[in-house]
């Protein structure tokens, strides 16, 4: 029953992804439209959604336990990343792709896929916990993840800017979240027209994100997908090892059950989209992460309902 409910919850998401694919196939949407959708989500609709969800679903006495949740998220992702580094050495993978391998293995698409999936499965109350995992995922990617991807192709210390890394971490969605937390801590009463505006704009996030994913799948040539040793271990890492590590780490903490469920789903999601962008920017192998992003997005349609079933029996 739980498995069927999980499938039913993500079917609307699947249909919107298919719509994005069809619109790209019909040439209604192109790569420039994909970038516009991405900017609208990241810089406008998602910050509004974060602000609205925080002020509507959190209270001051709930904030303390979220610190432990953030620690758990950081710990689970970091352990997964270290395991990926060990596999590169033990299995003698191409060291020139070690940074890419570890990033694909450890970092998931916590916003464009994670947000709508968790909303569909658990409702709006899951959104603050989605962002907690997003903060850990984003911070680690734009620090150790970026450092090691650059190390694949160049001297990572050459022009590394902590300011640029902090700009990536303190993104618009996180700032929307922080503003919401400040409003709660200070007891500020938000005018209803601002709440409603944030709500309506925030509701754009899920459909735009899913159309973006459909467009991305269409633009990736899956003919180049080959199930070699590297790809096999990456799929195992994304789908099996990362969620198992998360479940084990969560047993060390006494967290909100909904937070624990959200973290497990977040850890099993497709590859982080920004990995392909960074690979392209630093002249690494862009096709490698792009294919893994498309493949894991397709696999997530099966994986998410399975993990929904698993966590209903664990937590």
PDB file of N, CA and C in Angstrom, residues 112-214:
ATOM      1  N   UNK A 112      15.896  20.962  -7.354  1.00  0.00           N
ATOM      2  CA  UNK A 112      15.066  20.801  -8.549  1.00  0.00           C
ATOM      3  C   UNK A 112      14.269  19.495  -8.527  1.00  0.00           C
ATOM      4  N   UNK A 113      14.841  18.441  -7.944  1.00  0.00           N
ATOM      5  CA  UNK A 113      14.109  17.178  -7.793  1.00  0.00           C
ATOM      6  C   UNK A 113      13.659  16.998  -6.351  1.00  0.00           C
ATOM      7  N   UNK A 114      14.569  17.264  -5.411  1.00  0.00           N
ATOM      8  CA  UNK A 114      14.275  16.986  -4.005  1.00  0.00           C
ATOM      9  C   UNK A 114      13.073  17.726  -3.457  1.00  0.00           C
ATOM     10  N   UNK A 115      12.960  19.000  -3.795  1.00  0.00           N
ATOM     11  CA  UNK A 115      11.845  19.791  -3.265  1.00  0.00           C
ATOM     12  C   UNK A 115      10.487  19.276  -3.733  1.00  0.00           C
ATOM     13  N   UNK A 116      10.247  19.168  -5.052  1.00  0.00           N
ATOM     14  CA  UNK A 116       8.926  18.684  -5.478  1.00  0.00           C
ATOM     15  C   UNK A 116       8.620  17.263  -5.058  1.00  0.00           C
ATOM     16  N   UNK A 117       9.642  16.397  -5.039  1.00  0.00           N
ATOM     17  CA  UNK A 117       9.418  15.010  -4.632  1.00  0.00           C
ATOM     18  C   UNK A 117       8.996  14.948  -3.168  1.00  0.00           C
ATOM     19  N   UNK A 118       9.710  15.657  -2.297  1.00  0.00           N
ATOM     20  CA  UNK A 118       9.373  15.620  -0.876  1.00  0.00           C
ATOM     21  C   UNK A 118       8.047  16.313  -0.584  1.00  0.00           C
ATOM     22  N   UNK A 119       7.743  17.371  -1.337  1.00  0.00           N
ATOM     23  CA  UNK A 119       6.425  17.998  -1.197  1.00  0.00           C
ATOM     24  C   UNK A 119       5.317  17.025  -1.579  1.00  0.00           C
ATOM     25  N   UNK A 120       5.536  16.298  -2.664  1.00  0.00           N
ATOM     26  CA  UNK A 120       4.526  15.338  -3.118  1.00  0.00           C
ATOM     27  C   UNK A 120       4.343  14.206  -2.113  1.00  0.00           C
ATOM     28  N   UNK A 121       5.442  13.770  -1.497  1.00  0.00           N
ATOM     29  CA  UNK A 121       5.381  12.643  -0.564  1.00  0.00           C
ATOM     30  C   UNK A 121       4.888  13.046   0.825  1.00  0.00           C
ATOM     31  N   UNK A 122       5.347  14.209   1.313  1.00  0.00           N
ATOM     32  CA  UNK A 122       5.118  14.562   2.717  1.00  0.00           C
ATOM     33  C   UNK A 122       4.375  15.882   2.937  1.00  0.00           C
ATOM     34  N   UNK A 123       4.158  16.660   1.877  1.00  0.00           N
ATOM     35  CA  UNK A 123       3.473  17.935   2.027  1.00  0.00           C
ATOM     36  C   UNK A 123       4.438  19.087   2.335  1.00  0.00           C
ATOM     37  N   UNK A 124       3.878  20.278   2.533  1.00  0.00           N
ATOM     38  CA  UNK A 124       4.691  21.483   2.737  1.00  0.00           C
ATOM     39  C   UNK A 124       5.507  21.467   4.022  1.00  0.00           C
ATOM     40  N   UNK A 125       5.111  20.652   5.002  1.00  0.00           N
ATOM     41  CA  UNK A 125       5.859  20.602   6.259  1.00  0.00           C
ATOM     42  C   UNK A 125       7.261  20.031   6.071  1.00  0.00           C
ATOM     43  N   UNK A 126       7.474  19.362   4.934  1.00  0.00           N
ATOM     44  CA  UNK A 126       8.794  18.781   4.667  1.00  0.00           C
ATOM     45  C   UNK A 126       9.783  19.814   4.144  1.00  0.00           C
ATOM     46  N   UNK A 127       9.289  20.952   3.656  1.00  0.00           N
ATOM     47  CA  UNK A 127      10.156  21.919   2.959  1.00  0.00           C
ATOM     48  C   UNK A 127      11.309  22.438   3.831  1.00  0.00           C
ATOM     49  N   UNK A 128      11.098  22.829   5.100  1.00  0.00           N
ATOM     50  CA  UNK A 128      12.238  23.287   5.908  1.00  0.00           C
ATOM     51  C   UNK A 128      13.333  22.233   6.043  1.00  0.00           C
ATOM     52  N   UNK A 129      12.938  20.953   6.109  1.00  0.00           N
ATOM     53  CA  UNK A 129      13.923  19.878   6.234  1.00  0.00           C
ATOM     54  C   UNK A 129      14.633  19.626   4.903  1.00  0.00           C
ATOM     55  N   UNK A 130      13.919  19.851   3.814  1.00  0.00           N
ATOM     56  CA  UNK A 130      14.547  19.782   2.496  1.00  0.00           C
ATOM     57  C   UNK A 130      15.690  20.789   2.425  1.00  0.00           C
ATOM     58  N   UNK A 131      15.441  21.992   2.930  1.00  0.00           N
ATOM     59  CA  UNK A 131      16.462  23.026   2.852  1.00  0.00           C
ATOM     60  C   UNK A 131      17.634  22.733   3.778  1.00  0.00           C
ATOM     61  N   UNK A 132      17.398  22.103   4.925  1.00  0.00           N
ATOM     62  CA  UNK A 132      18.501  21.725   5.806  1.00  0.00           C
ATOM     63  C   UNK A 132      19.491  20.835   5.062  1.00  0.00           C
ATOM     64  N   UNK A 133      18.971  19.813   4.392  1.00  0.00           N
ATOM     65  CA  UNK A 133      19.842  18.902   3.636  1.00  0.00           C
ATOM     66  C   UNK A 133      20.502  19.657   2.486  1.00  0.00           C
ATOM     67  N   UNK A 134      19.745  20.559   1.879  1.00  0.00           N
ATOM     68  CA  UNK A 134      20.278  21.379   0.779  1.00  0.00           C
ATOM     69  C   UNK A 134      21.472  22.216   1.239  1.00  0.00           C
ATOM     70  N   UNK A 135      21.389  22.787   2.439  1.00  0.00           N
ATOM     71  CA  UNK A 135      22.483  23.610   2.965  1.00  0.00           C
ATOM     72  C   UNK A 135      23.757  22.775   3.091  1.00  0.00           C
ATOM     73  N   UNK A 136      23.642  21.571   3.674  1.00  0.00           N
ATOM     74  CA  UNK A 136      24.802  20.691   3.831  1.00  0.00           C
ATOM     75  C   UNK A 136      25.341  20.261   2.473  1.00  0.00           C
ATOM     76  N   UNK A 137      24.444  19.859   1.588  1.00  0.00           N
ATOM     77  CA  UNK A 137      24.816  19.392   0.248  1.00  0.00           C
ATOM     78  C   UNK A 137      25.540  20.493  -0.538  1.00  0.00           C
ATOM     79  N   UNK A 138      24.975  21.706  -0.508  1.00  0.00           N
ATOM     80  CA  UNK A 138      25.530  22.832  -1.256  1.00  0.00           C
ATOM     81  C   UNK A 138      26.868  23.285  -0.687  1.00  0.00           C
ATOM     82  N   UNK A 139      26.950  23.373   0.642  1.00  0.00           N
ATOM     83  CA  UNK A 139      28.193  23.816   1.280  1.00  0.00           C
ATOM     84  C   UNK A 139      29.345  22.881   0.951  1.00  0.00           C
ATOM     85  N   UNK A 140      29.121  21.577   1.080  1.00  0.00           N
ATOM     86  CA  UNK A 140      30.184  20.612   0.820  1.00  0.00           C
ATOM     87  C   UNK A 140      30.557  20.570  -0.665  1.00  0.00           C
ATOM     88  N   UNK A 141      29.558  20.723  -1.544  1.00  0.00           N
ATOM     89  CA  UNK A 141      29.872  20.697  -2.978  1.00  0.00           C
ATOM     90  C   UNK A 141      30.728  21.888  -3.382  1.00  0.00           C
ATOM     91  N   UNK A 142      30.344  23.103  -2.931  1.00  0.00           N
ATOM     92  CA  UNK A 142      31.057  24.314  -3.365  1.00  0.00           C
ATOM     93  C   UNK A 142      32.367  24.527  -2.620  1.00  0.00           C
ATOM     94  N   UNK A 143      32.720  23.616  -1.720  1.00  0.00           N
ATOM     95  CA  UNK A 143      34.026  23.686  -1.047  1.00  0.00           C
ATOM     96  C   UNK A 143      34.869  22.470  -1.472  1.00  0.00           C
ATOM     97  N   UNK A 144      34.736  21.346  -0.796  1.00  0.00           N
ATOM     98  CA  UNK A 144      35.581  20.190  -1.134  1.00  0.00           C
ATOM     99  C   UNK A 144      35.241  19.608  -2.503  1.00  0.00           C
ATOM    100  N   UNK A 145      33.960  19.652  -2.887  1.00  0.00           N
ATOM    101  CA  UNK A 145      33.573  19.116  -4.200  1.00  0.00           C
ATOM    102  C   UNK A 145      34.215  19.889  -5.332  1.00  0.00           C
ATOM    103  N   UNK A 146      34.053  21.211  -5.298  1.00  0.00           N
ATOM    104  CA  UNK A 146      34.635  22.070  -6.330  1.00  0.00           C
ATOM    105  C   UNK A 146      36.160  21.964  -6.335  1.00  0.00           C
ATOM    106  N   UNK A 147      36.769  21.967  -5.156  1.00  0.00           N
ATOM    107  CA  UNK A 147      38.228  21.888  -5.044  1.00  0.00           C
ATOM    108  C   UNK A 147      38.763  20.648  -5.767  1.00  0.00           C
ATOM    109  N   UNK A 148      38.134  19.511  -5.559  1.00  0.00           N
ATOM    110  CA  UNK A 148      38.642  18.264  -6.136  1.00  0.00           C
ATOM    111  C   UNK A 148      38.293  18.102  -7.612  1.00  0.00           C
ATOM    112  N   UNK A 149      37.191  18.693  -8.071  1.00  0.00           N
ATOM    113  CA  UNK A 149      36.901  18.685  -9.509  1.00  0.00           C
ATOM    114  C   UNK A 149      37.958  19.508 -10.241  1.00  0.00           C
ATOM    115  N   UNK A 150      38.311  20.646  -9.680  1.00  0.00           N
ATOM    116  CA  UNK A 150      39.359  21.474 -10.276  1.00  0.00           C
ATOM    117  C   UNK A 150      40.707  20.772 -10.205  1.00  0.00           C
ATOM    118  N   UNK A 151      40.929  20.020  -9.149  1.00  0.00           N
ATOM    119  CA  UNK A 151      42.184  19.290  -8.977  1.00  0.00           C
ATOM    120  C   UNK A 151      42.368  18.244 -10.082  1.00  0.00           C
ATOM    121  N   UNK A 152      41.261  17.771 -10.662  1.00  0.00           N
ATOM    122  CA  UNK A 152      41.341  16.812 -11.770  1.00  0.00           C
ATOM    123  C   UNK A 152      42.076  17.398 -12.972  1.00  0.00           C
ATOM    124  N   UNK A 153      41.893  18.706 -13.192  1.00  0.00           N
ATOM    125  CA  UNK A 153      42.365  19.313 -14.441  1.00  0.00           C
ATOM    126  C   UNK A 153      43.366  20.445 -14.269  1.00  0.00           C
ATOM    127  N   UNK A 154      43.510  20.986 -13.045  1.00  0.00           N
ATOM    128  CA  UNK A 154      44.406  22.135 -12.862  1.00  0.00           C
ATOM    129  C   UNK A 154      44.813  22.253 -11.412  1.00  0.00           C
ATOM    130  N   UNK A 155      45.651  23.233 -11.140  1.00  0.00           N
ATOM    131  CA  UNK A 155      46.038  23.529  -9.767  1.00  0.00           C
ATOM    132  C   UNK A 155      44.854  24.163  -9.046  1.00  0.00           C
ATOM    133  N   UNK A 156      44.241  23.460  -8.090  1.00  0.00           N
ATOM    134  CA  UNK A 156      43.032  23.985  -7.443  1.00  0.00           C
ATOM    135  C   UNK A 156      43.270  25.226  -6.603  1.00  0.00           C
ATOM    136  N   UNK A 157      44.540  25.510  -6.287  1.00  0.00           N
ATOM    137  CA  UNK A 157      44.826  26.691  -5.477  1.00  0.00           C
ATOM    138  C   UNK A 157      45.062  27.941  -6.324  1.00  0.00           C
ATOM    139  N   UNK A 158      45.053  27.759  -7.653  1.00  0.00           N
ATOM    140  CA  UNK A 158      45.427  28.838  -8.554  1.00  0.00           C
ATOM    141  C   UNK A 158      44.653  30.118  -8.349  1.00  0.00           C
ATOM    142  N   UNK A 159      43.339  30.076  -8.528  1.00  0.00           N
ATOM    143  CA  UNK A 159      42.546  31.297  -8.365  1.00  0.00           C
ATOM    144  C   UNK A 159      41.293  31.020  -7.544  1.00  0.00           C
ATOM    145  N   UNK A 160      41.450  30.117  -6.568  1.00  0.00           N
ATOM    146  CA  UNK A 160      40.313  29.753  -5.724  1.00  0.00           C
ATOM    147  C   UNK A 160      39.881  30.948  -4.890  1.00  0.00           C
ATOM    148  N   UNK A 161      38.608  31.278  -4.938  1.00  0.00           N
ATOM    149  CA  UNK A 161      38.082  32.438  -4.224  1.00  0.00           C
ATOM    150  C   UNK A 161      37.067  31.981  -3.179  1.00  0.00           C
ATOM    151  N   UNK A 162      37.404  32.199  -1.911  1.00  0.00           N
ATOM    152  CA  UNK A 162      36.461  31.865  -0.849  1.00  0.00           C
ATOM    153  C   UNK A 162      35.198  32.717  -0.967  1.00  0.00           C
ATOM    154  N   UNK A 163      35.357  33.944  -1.462  1.00  0.00           N
ATOM    155  CA  UNK A 163      34.200  34.821  -1.653  1.00  0.00           C
ATOM    156  C   UNK A 163      33.210  34.209  -2.639  1.00  0.00           C
ATOM    157  N   UNK A 164      33.730  33.679  -3.757  1.00  0.00           N
ATOM    158  CA  UNK A 164      32.857  33.052  -4.757  1.00  0.00           C
ATOM    159  C   UNK A 164      32.183  31.810  -4.188  1.00  0.00           C
ATOM    160  N   UNK A 165      32.933  31.032  -3.406  1.00  0.00           N
ATOM    161  CA  UNK A 165      32.350  29.834  -2.789  1.00  0.00           C
ATOM    162  C   UNK A 165      31.225  30.216  -1.826  1.00  0.00           C
ATOM    163  N   UNK A 166      31.452  31.266  -1.030  1.00  0.00           N
ATOM    164  CA  UNK A 166      30.423  31.719  -0.085  1.00  0.00           C
ATOM    165  C   UNK A 166      29.192  32.244  -0.814  1.00  0.00           C
ATOM    166  N   UNK A 167      29.401  32.903  -1.964  1.00  0.00           N
ATOM    167  CA  UNK A 167      28.267  33.387  -2.761  1.00  0.00           C
ATOM    168  C   UNK A 167      27.395  32.229  -3.216  1.00  0.00           C
ATOM    169  N   UNK A 168      28.032  31.114  -3.589  1.00  0.00           N
ATOM    170  CA  UNK A 168      27.280  29.932  -4.025  1.00  0.00           C
ATOM    171  C   UNK A 168      26.517  29.317  -2.852  1.00  0.00           C
ATOM    172  N   UNK A 169      27.165  29.293  -1.681  1.00  0.00           N
ATOM    173  CA  UNK A 169      26.532  28.684  -0.505  1.00  0.00           C
ATOM    174  C   UNK A 169      25.364  29.548  -0.021  1.00  0.00           C
ATOM    175  N   UNK A 170      25.626  30.868   0.122  1.00  0.00           N
ATOM    176  CA  UNK A 170      24.567  31.774   0.582  1.00  0.00           C
ATOM    177  C   UNK A 170      23.755  32.245  -0.618  1.00  0.00           C
ATOM    178  N   UNK A 171      23.059  31.297  -1.194  1.00  0.00           N
ATOM    179  CA  UNK A 171      22.248  31.544  -2.383  1.00  0.00           C
ATOM    180  C   UNK A 171      20.915  32.172  -1.999  1.00  0.00           C
ATOM    181  N   UNK A 172      20.149  32.577  -3.009  1.00  0.00           N
ATOM    182  CA  UNK A 172      18.847  33.206  -2.764  1.00  0.00           C
ATOM    183  C   UNK A 172      17.899  32.308  -1.959  1.00  0.00           C
ATOM    184  N   UNK A 173      17.801  30.994  -2.261  1.00  0.00           N
ATOM    185  CA  UNK A 173      16.909  30.143  -1.453  1.00  0.00           C
ATOM    186  C   UNK A 173      17.300  30.114   0.023  1.00  0.00           C
ATOM    187  N   UNK A 174      18.613  30.040   0.288  1.00  0.00           N
ATOM    188  CA  UNK A 174      19.057  30.017   1.682  1.00  0.00           C
ATOM    189  C   UNK A 174      18.752  31.346   2.370  1.00  0.00           C
ATOM    190  N   UNK A 175      18.916  32.445   1.658  1.00  0.00           N
ATOM    191  CA  UNK A 175      18.609  33.754   2.241  1.00  0.00           C
ATOM    192  C   UNK A 175      17.119  33.882   2.544  1.00  0.00           C
ATOM    193  N   UNK A 176      16.268  33.336   1.653  1.00  0.00           N
ATOM    194  CA  UNK A 176      14.832  33.326   1.921  1.00  0.00           C
ATOM    195  C   UNK A 176      14.511  32.547   3.188  1.00  0.00           C
ATOM    196  N   UNK A 177      15.216  31.448   3.369  1.00  0.00           N
ATOM    197  CA  UNK A 177      15.068  30.604   4.560  1.00  0.00           C
ATOM    198  C   UNK A 177      15.520  31.367   5.812  1.00  0.00           C
ATOM    199  N   UNK A 178      16.678  32.022   5.711  1.00  0.00           N
ATOM    200  CA  UNK A 178      17.232  32.755   6.857  1.00  0.00           C
ATOM    201  C   UNK A 178      16.318  33.912   7.267  1.00  0.00           C
ATOM    202  N   UNK A 179      15.778  34.623   6.279  1.00  0.00           N
ATOM    203  CA  UNK A 179      14.865  35.734   6.579  1.00  0.00           C
ATOM    204  C   UNK A 179      13.631  35.214   7.319  1.00  0.00           C
ATOM    205  N   UNK A 180      13.109  34.060   6.867  1.00  0.00           N
ATOM    206  CA  UNK A 180      11.967  33.454   7.548  1.00  0.00           C
ATOM    207  C   UNK A 180      12.283  33.104   8.992  1.00  0.00           C
ATOM    208  N   UNK A 181      13.486  32.536   9.226  1.00  0.00           N
ATOM    209  CA  UNK A 181      13.914  32.191  10.589  1.00  0.00           C
ATOM    210  C   UNK A 181      14.019  33.451  11.455  1.00  0.00           C
ATOM    211  N   UNK A 182      14.575  34.522  10.890  1.00  0.00           N
ATOM    212  CA  UNK A 182      14.709  35.791  11.629  1.00  0.00           C
ATOM    213  C   UNK A 182      13.328  36.322  12.030  1.00  0.00           C
ATOM    214  N   UNK A 183      12.373  36.249  11.105  1.00  0.00           N
ATOM    215  CA  UNK A 183      11.010  36.692  11.413  1.00  0.00           C
ATOM    216  C   UNK A 183      10.427  35.907  12.588  1.00  0.00           C
ATOM    217  N   UNK A 184      10.696  34.586  12.609  1.00  0.00           N
ATOM    218  CA  UNK A 184      10.183  33.752  13.696  1.00  0.00           C
ATOM    219  C   UNK A 184      10.864  34.106  15.018  1.00  0.00           C
ATOM    220  N   UNK A 185      12.197  34.237  14.984  1.00  0.00           N
ATOM    221  CA  UNK A 185      12.949  34.533  16.210  1.00  0.00           C
ATOM    222  C   UNK A 185      12.565  35.881  16.802  1.00  0.00           C
ATOM    223  N   UNK A 186      12.317  36.869  15.948  1.00  0.00           N
ATOM    224  CA  UNK A 186      11.976  38.220  16.419  1.00  0.00           C
ATOM    225  C   UNK A 186      10.473  38.402  16.654  1.00  0.00           C
ATOM    226  N   UNK A 187       9.706  37.365  16.294  1.00  0.00           N
ATOM    227  CA  UNK A 187       8.258  37.447  16.481  1.00  0.00           C
ATOM    228  C   UNK A 187       7.591  38.478  15.596  1.00  0.00           C
ATOM    229  N   UNK A 188       8.149  38.704  14.410  1.00  0.00           N
ATOM    230  CA  UNK A 188       7.604  39.702  13.488  1.00  0.00           C
ATOM    231  C   UNK A 188       6.344  39.153  12.812  1.00  0.00           C
ATOM    232  N   UNK A 189       5.291  39.911  12.850  1.00  0.00           N
ATOM    233  CA  UNK A 189       4.038  39.535  12.198  1.00  0.00           C
ATOM    234  C   UNK A 189       4.099  39.961  10.733  1.00  0.00           C
ATOM    235  N   UNK A 190       4.098  39.007   9.836  1.00  0.00           N
ATOM    236  CA  UNK A 190       4.205  39.306   8.406  1.00  0.00           C
ATOM    237  C   UNK A 190       2.850  39.737   7.855  1.00  0.00           C
ATOM    238  N   UNK A 191       2.773  40.851   7.151  1.00  0.00           N
ATOM    239  CA  UNK A 191       1.507  41.271   6.537  1.00  0.00           C
ATOM    240  C   UNK A 191       0.957  40.181   5.614  1.00  0.00           C
ATOM    241  N   UNK A 192      -0.358  40.005   5.645  1.00  0.00           N
ATOM    242  CA  UNK A 192      -0.960  38.904   4.905  1.00  0.00           C
ATOM    243  C   UNK A 192      -0.720  39.005   3.398  1.00  0.00           C
ATOM    244  N   UNK A 193      -0.671  40.232   2.876  1.00  0.00           N
ATOM    245  CA  UNK A 193      -0.475  40.360   1.427  1.00  0.00           C
ATOM    246  C   UNK A 193       0.918  39.869   1.024  1.00  0.00           C
ATOM    247  N   UNK A 194       1.932  40.027   1.926  1.00  0.00           N
ATOM    248  CA  UNK A 194       3.277  39.514   1.645  1.00  0.00           C
ATOM    249  C   UNK A 194       3.304  37.989   1.727  1.00  0.00           C
ATOM    250  N   UNK A 195       2.598  37.451   2.706  1.00  0.00           N
ATOM    251  CA  UNK A 195       2.503  35.990   2.840  1.00  0.00           C
ATOM    252  C   UNK A 195       1.871  35.392   1.589  1.00  0.00           C
ATOM    253  N   UNK A 196       0.775  35.986   1.133  1.00  0.00           N
ATOM    254  CA  UNK A 196       0.077  35.469  -0.049  1.00  0.00           C
ATOM    255  C   UNK A 196       0.935  35.607  -1.309  1.00  0.00           C
ATOM    256  N   UNK A 197       1.646  36.725  -1.431  1.00  0.00           N
ATOM    257  CA  UNK A 197       2.516  36.920  -2.592  1.00  0.00           C
ATOM    258  C   UNK A 197       3.605  35.860  -2.627  1.00  0.00           C
ATOM    259  N   UNK A 198       4.254  35.627  -1.472  1.00  0.00           N
ATOM    260  CA  UNK A 198       5.307  34.606  -1.385  1.00  0.00           C
ATOM    261  C   UNK A 198       4.743  33.226  -1.706  1.00  0.00           C
ATOM    262  N   UNK A 199       3.530  32.969  -1.248  1.00  0.00           N
ATOM    263  CA  UNK A 199       2.890  31.675  -1.496  1.00  0.00           C
ATOM    264  C   UNK A 199       2.646  31.461  -2.991  1.00  0.00           C
ATOM    265  N   UNK A 200       2.047  32.444  -3.659  1.00  0.00           N
ATOM    266  CA  UNK A 200       1.708  32.288  -5.077  1.00  0.00           C
ATOM    267  C   UNK A 200       2.961  32.150  -5.947  1.00  0.00           C
ATOM    268  N   UNK A 201       3.973  32.976  -5.663  1.00  0.00           N
ATOM    269  CA  UNK A 201       5.218  32.884  -6.444  1.00  0.00           C
ATOM    270  C   UNK A 201       5.920  31.561  -6.146  1.00  0.00           C
ATOM    271  N   UNK A 202       5.909  31.163  -4.876  1.00  0.00           N
ATOM    272  CA  UNK A 202       6.544  29.906  -4.479  1.00  0.00           C
ATOM    273  C   UNK A 202       5.935  28.687  -5.151  1.00  0.00           C
ATOM    274  N   UNK A 203       4.636  28.774  -5.462  1.00  0.00           N
ATOM    275  CA  UNK A 203       3.957  27.640  -6.099  1.00  0.00           C
ATOM    276  C   UNK A 203       4.434  27.389  -7.536  1.00  0.00           C
ATOM    277  N   UNK A 204       5.200  28.330  -8.092  1.00  0.00           N
ATOM    278  CA  UNK A 204       5.784  28.124  -9.423  1.00  0.00           C
ATOM    279  C   UNK A 204       6.929  27.119  -9.383  1.00  0.00           C
ATOM    280  N   UNK A 205       7.501  26.906  -8.204  1.00  0.00           N
ATOM    281  CA  UNK A 205       8.750  26.145  -8.092  1.00  0.00           C
ATOM    282  C   UNK A 205       8.647  24.728  -8.637  1.00  0.00           C
ATOM    283  N   UNK A 206       7.647  23.969  -8.205  1.00  0.00           N
ATOM    284  CA  UNK A 206       7.559  22.567  -8.616  1.00  0.00           C
ATOM    285  C   UNK A 206       7.347  22.406 -10.119  1.00  0.00           C
ATOM    286  N   UNK A 207       6.333  23.038 -10.731  1.00  0.00           N
ATOM    287  CA  UNK A 207       6.165  22.825 -12.181  1.00  0.00           C
ATOM    288  C   UNK A 207       7.363  23.301 -13.004  1.00  0.00           C
ATOM    289  N   UNK A 208       7.940  24.452 -12.664  1.00  0.00           N
ATOM    290  CA  UNK A 208       9.091  24.935 -13.421  1.00  0.00           C
ATOM    291  C   UNK A 208      10.302  24.012 -13.250  1.00  0.00           C
ATOM    292  N   UNK A 209      10.509  23.508 -12.043  1.00  0.00           N
ATOM    293  CA  UNK A 209      11.634  22.603 -11.790  1.00  0.00           C
ATOM    294  C   UNK A 209      11.497  21.322 -12.604  1.00  0.00           C
ATOM    295  N   UNK A 210      10.298  20.775 -12.638  1.00  0.00           N
ATOM    296  CA  UNK A 210      10.090  19.510 -13.342  1.00  0.00           C
ATOM    297  C   UNK A 210      10.168  19.680 -14.857  1.00  0.00           C
ATOM    298  N   UNK A 211       9.656  20.792 -15.360  1.00  0.00           N
ATOM    299  CA  UNK A 211       9.804  21.070 -16.799  1.00  0.00           C
ATOM    300  C   UNK A 211      11.286  21.204 -17.140  1.00  0.00           C
ATOM    301  N   UNK A 212      12.040  21.861 -16.257  1.00  0.00           N
ATOM    302  CA  UNK A 212      13.489  22.005 -16.437  1.00  0.00           C
ATOM    303  C   UNK A 212      14.168  20.639 -16.514  1.00  0.00           C
ATOM    304  N   UNK A 213      13.780  19.710 -15.627  1.00  0.00           N
ATOM    305  CA  UNK A 213      14.371  18.364 -15.633  1.00  0.00           C
ATOM    306  C   UNK A 213      14.037  17.641 -16.939  1.00  0.00           C
ATOM    307  N   UNK A 214      12.784  17.765 -17.401  1.00  0.00           N
ATOM    308  CA  UNK A 214      12.391  17.148 -18.678  1.00  0.00           C
ATOM    309  C   UNK A 214      13.197  17.686 -19.835  1.00  0.00           C
TER     310      UNK A 214
END
